[in-house]
Structures are given as C-alpha cells and as structure tokens.
C-alpha cells in the first residue's frame, strides 16, 4: 500500500479506551469548557460555547457504559470538537469528552486489525487494534443521529 492510501487519523484517548478518528473531522482540541447542563440523558453532557456557536457535548463512554458511572463520573480535562458529516440538521459540530491530548497516526489497511471480543455499542462501528493500540472506530452517522435526537428533545422541552 502506498503512502497516499493511508488515513491521517488521530488516536483520541478517552478514560477507558481510545477512538480512531479521521483527522479531517477534528476541528479543535480545547480545554474543558463551561457546560450548561440540560436534559436528562446521562451521556448528553449539555451545551457549550465554541467560536461563537453553541454546540452539544457528549460522552461516548457514558453512552456505551451507563452502568459504570463511578469510573466515568470525574470530568474530562479536554474536549475534541468534531465536524459533523453534514447529514443531521443542527449537528454541524459537537464536542466529545476526551481523557488527554490525541496523537496523530497514518494508518494503512495492514495497521488496523478488527477485534471481536469487545461488547458492542451503537455509537461504535468497530473495535480495532490500530497502530498497536486498542481502540474503537466511532459510527459517526449513529452518533450524530443520537445527538440530533437529543437536541430535538431539548428543543421540544423548551417550546412547551
């Protein structure tokens, strides 16, 4: 495989796992912002201001492991602001809680090995070994659909 066919990605550390995210989707890594907590979904952390926009903050770990609240109760120190795929209204950008600063990798087909021994989660498309690290590839469409649904519920509650 030539270098041109490699994916520029980031290994994004969460508290208990890592994500593999195409670098082009990551708009910015920021310190943990002030979050206006809204709603009742434990994984939907609330809304925060970023570059003159109000965007949602989510926790993939709280969505995938709601029964492990003790481990994920402490706040993250950083947020990865991701660009949406453009398929869901109102989800142009969103933030995900992360554990520390991501590191860049160039991944070819031979550097990503599927793992099938991990409990599945709707927001994660595949668990993998990527460049020697255990990680998960998010299902961005499912993730953004859930964020869009949560925003719609929030808007409906405000309108009542």
Coordinates of C-alpha atoms in Angstrom, one line a residue:
X1 CA 0.0 0.0 0.0
X2 CA 1.4 3.4 -0.9
X3 CA 1.7 6.3 1.5
X4 CA -1.1 8.0 -0.5
X5 CA -3.6 5.4 0.6
X6 CA -3.0 5.9 4.3
X7 CA -5.6 7.6 6.5
X8 CA -4.5 10.6 8.5
X9 CA -6.1 9.9 11.8
X10 CA -5.9 10.7 15.5
X11 CA -5.8 8.3 18.4
X12 CA -8.2 10.0 20.8
X13 CA -7.8 8.8 24.4
X14 CA -11.0 8.6 26.4
X15 CA -10.8 7.5 30.1
X16 CA -11.0 3.7 29.5
X17 CA -10.4 3.3 25.7
X18 CA -9.3 5.1 22.6
X19 CA -11.0 6.3 19.5
X20 CA -9.7 6.3 16.0
X21 CA -10.9 9.5 14.3
X22 CA -10.1 10.7 10.8
X23 CA -8.1 13.9 11.4
X24 CA -10.2 15.9 8.9
X25 CA -13.2 15.5 11.3
X26 CA -11.4 17.1 14.3
X27 CA -11.9 20.9 14.3
X28 CA -10.1 21.6 17.5
X29 CA -9.0 20.1 20.9
X30 CA -9.9 22.6 23.7
X31 CA -9.7 22.7 27.5
X32 CA -12.9 21.5 29.2
X33 CA -15.3 24.5 28.7
X34 CA -18.1 25.8 30.9
X35 CA -21.1 23.5 30.1
X36 CA -24.7 24.4 30.5
X37 CA -26.2 21.1 31.6
X38 CA -29.5 20.4 30.0
X39 CA -31.8 17.4 29.6
X40 CA -31.9 14.1 31.4
X41 CA -29.7 11.8 29.2
X42 CA -26.5 11.0 31.2
X43 CA -24.4 10.8 28.0
X44 CA -25.6 14.2 26.8
X45 CA -23.5 16.5 29.0
X46 CA -25.0 19.8 27.8
X47 CA -24.2 22.7 25.6
X48 CA -21.1 24.9 25.4
X49 CA -19.9 28.0 23.5
X50 CA -17.3 27.4 20.8
X51 CA -16.3 30.0 18.3
X52 CA -19.5 32.0 18.6
X53 CA -21.6 28.8 18.3
X54 CA -23.5 26.9 21.0
X55 CA -22.8 23.2 20.4
X56 CA -23.6 19.9 22.3
X57 CA -21.1 18.0 24.4
X58 CA -21.5 14.2 24.7
X59 CA -19.7 11.4 26.5
X60 CA -19.3 8.3 24.4
X61 CA -18.2 6.3 27.4
X62 CA -21.4 7.2 29.4
X63 CA -23.5 6.2 26.4
X64 CA -21.7 2.9 25.9
X65 CA -21.2 2.1 29.6
X66 CA -24.0 3.7 31.6
X67 CA -23.6 1.2 34.4
X68 CA -20.0 2.2 35.0
X69 CA -20.8 5.7 36.3
X70 CA -18.3 5.6 39.1
X71 CA -15.4 5.2 36.6
X72 CA -16.6 8.0 34.3
X73 CA -18.0 10.4 36.9
X74 CA -14.9 12.5 37.0
X75 CA -14.8 15.3 34.4
X76 CA -12.6 15.2 31.5
X77 CA -9.9 17.8 31.1
X78 CA -10.3 18.3 27.4
X79 CA -12.9 18.2 24.6
X80 CA -12.5 17.3 21.0
X81 CA -14.7 19.4 18.8
X82 CA -15.7 17.4 15.8
X83 CA -17.1 18.5 12.5
X84 CA -20.4 16.7 11.7
X85 CA -20.9 14.7 8.5
X86 CA -23.5 17.3 7.4
X87 CA -26.4 14.8 7.3
X88 CA -28.2 15.9 10.5
X89 CA -29.6 19.4 10.9
X90 CA -28.2 21.2 13.9
X91 CA -25.2 18.9 14.2
X92 CA -22.6 20.9 12.3
X93 CA -20.1 20.5 15.2
X94 CA -20.3 18.7 18.5
X95 CA -17.9 18.0 21.3
X96 CA -16.9 14.7 22.9
X97 CA -15.2 14.4 26.3
X98 CA -11.7 13.1 26.0
X99 CA -9.1 12.0 28.5
X100 CA -6.0 13.6 27.1
X101 CA -4.4 15.1 24.0
X102 CA -4.8 12.9 20.9
X103 CA -1.8 11.8 18.8
X104 CA -1.7 11.7 15.0
X105 CA -1.1 8.4 13.1
X106 CA -1.1 7.4 9.5
X107 CA -3.0 4.2 9.1
X108 CA -2.9 1.7 6.3
X109 CA -5.1 -1.4 5.9
X110 CA -2.3 -3.5 7.4
X111 CA -2.2 -1.4 10.6
X112 CA -5.9 -1.8 11.5
X113 CA -6.9 -5.2 12.9
X114 CA -10.5 -5.9 13.9
X115 CA -11.3 -7.1 17.4
X116 CA -14.5 -9.0 18.1
X117 CA -14.0 -9.7 21.8
X118 CA -15.4 -6.3 23.0
X119 CA -19.0 -5.5 24.0
X120 CA -20.7 -3.7 21.1
X121 CA -22.1 -0.2 21.4
X122 CA -24.4 1.6 19.0
X123 CA -22.0 4.6 18.7
X124 CA -19.0 2.5 17.8
X125 CA -18.7 0.8 14.4
X126 CA -15.8 -1.5 15.2
X127 CA -13.2 -2.2 17.9
X128 CA -9.7 -2.5 16.5
X129 CA -6.0 -2.6 17.1
X130 CA -4.7 0.5 15.3
X131 CA -1.0 1.1 15.1
X132 CA -0.6 -1.3 18.1
X133 CA -3.3 0.5 20.2
X134 CA -6.6 -1.0 21.3
X135 CA -9.3 1.5 20.0
X136 CA -12.7 1.9 18.6
X137 CA -13.9 3.5 15.4
X138 CA -17.0 5.6 16.0
X139 CA -20.1 5.1 13.9
X140 CA -20.4 8.8 13.2
X141 CA -23.8 8.5 11.5
X142 CA -25.3 6.7 14.5
X143 CA -23.6 9.1 16.9
X144 CA -24.8 12.2 15.1
X145 CA -28.3 10.7 14.8
X146 CA -28.4 10.3 18.6
X147 CA -27.1 13.9 19.1
X148 CA -29.7 15.2 16.7
X149 CA -32.5 13.3 18.6
X150 CA -31.2 14.7 21.9
X151 CA -31.2 18.2 20.5
X152 CA -34.7 17.7 19.2
X153 CA -35.9 16.5 22.6
X154 CA -34.3 19.5 24.2
X155 CA -35.9 21.9 21.7
X156 CA -39.3 20.3 22.3
X157 CA -39.0 20.6 26.1
X158 CA -38.0 24.3 25.7
X159 CA -41.0 25.0 23.5
X160 CA -43.5 23.5 26.0

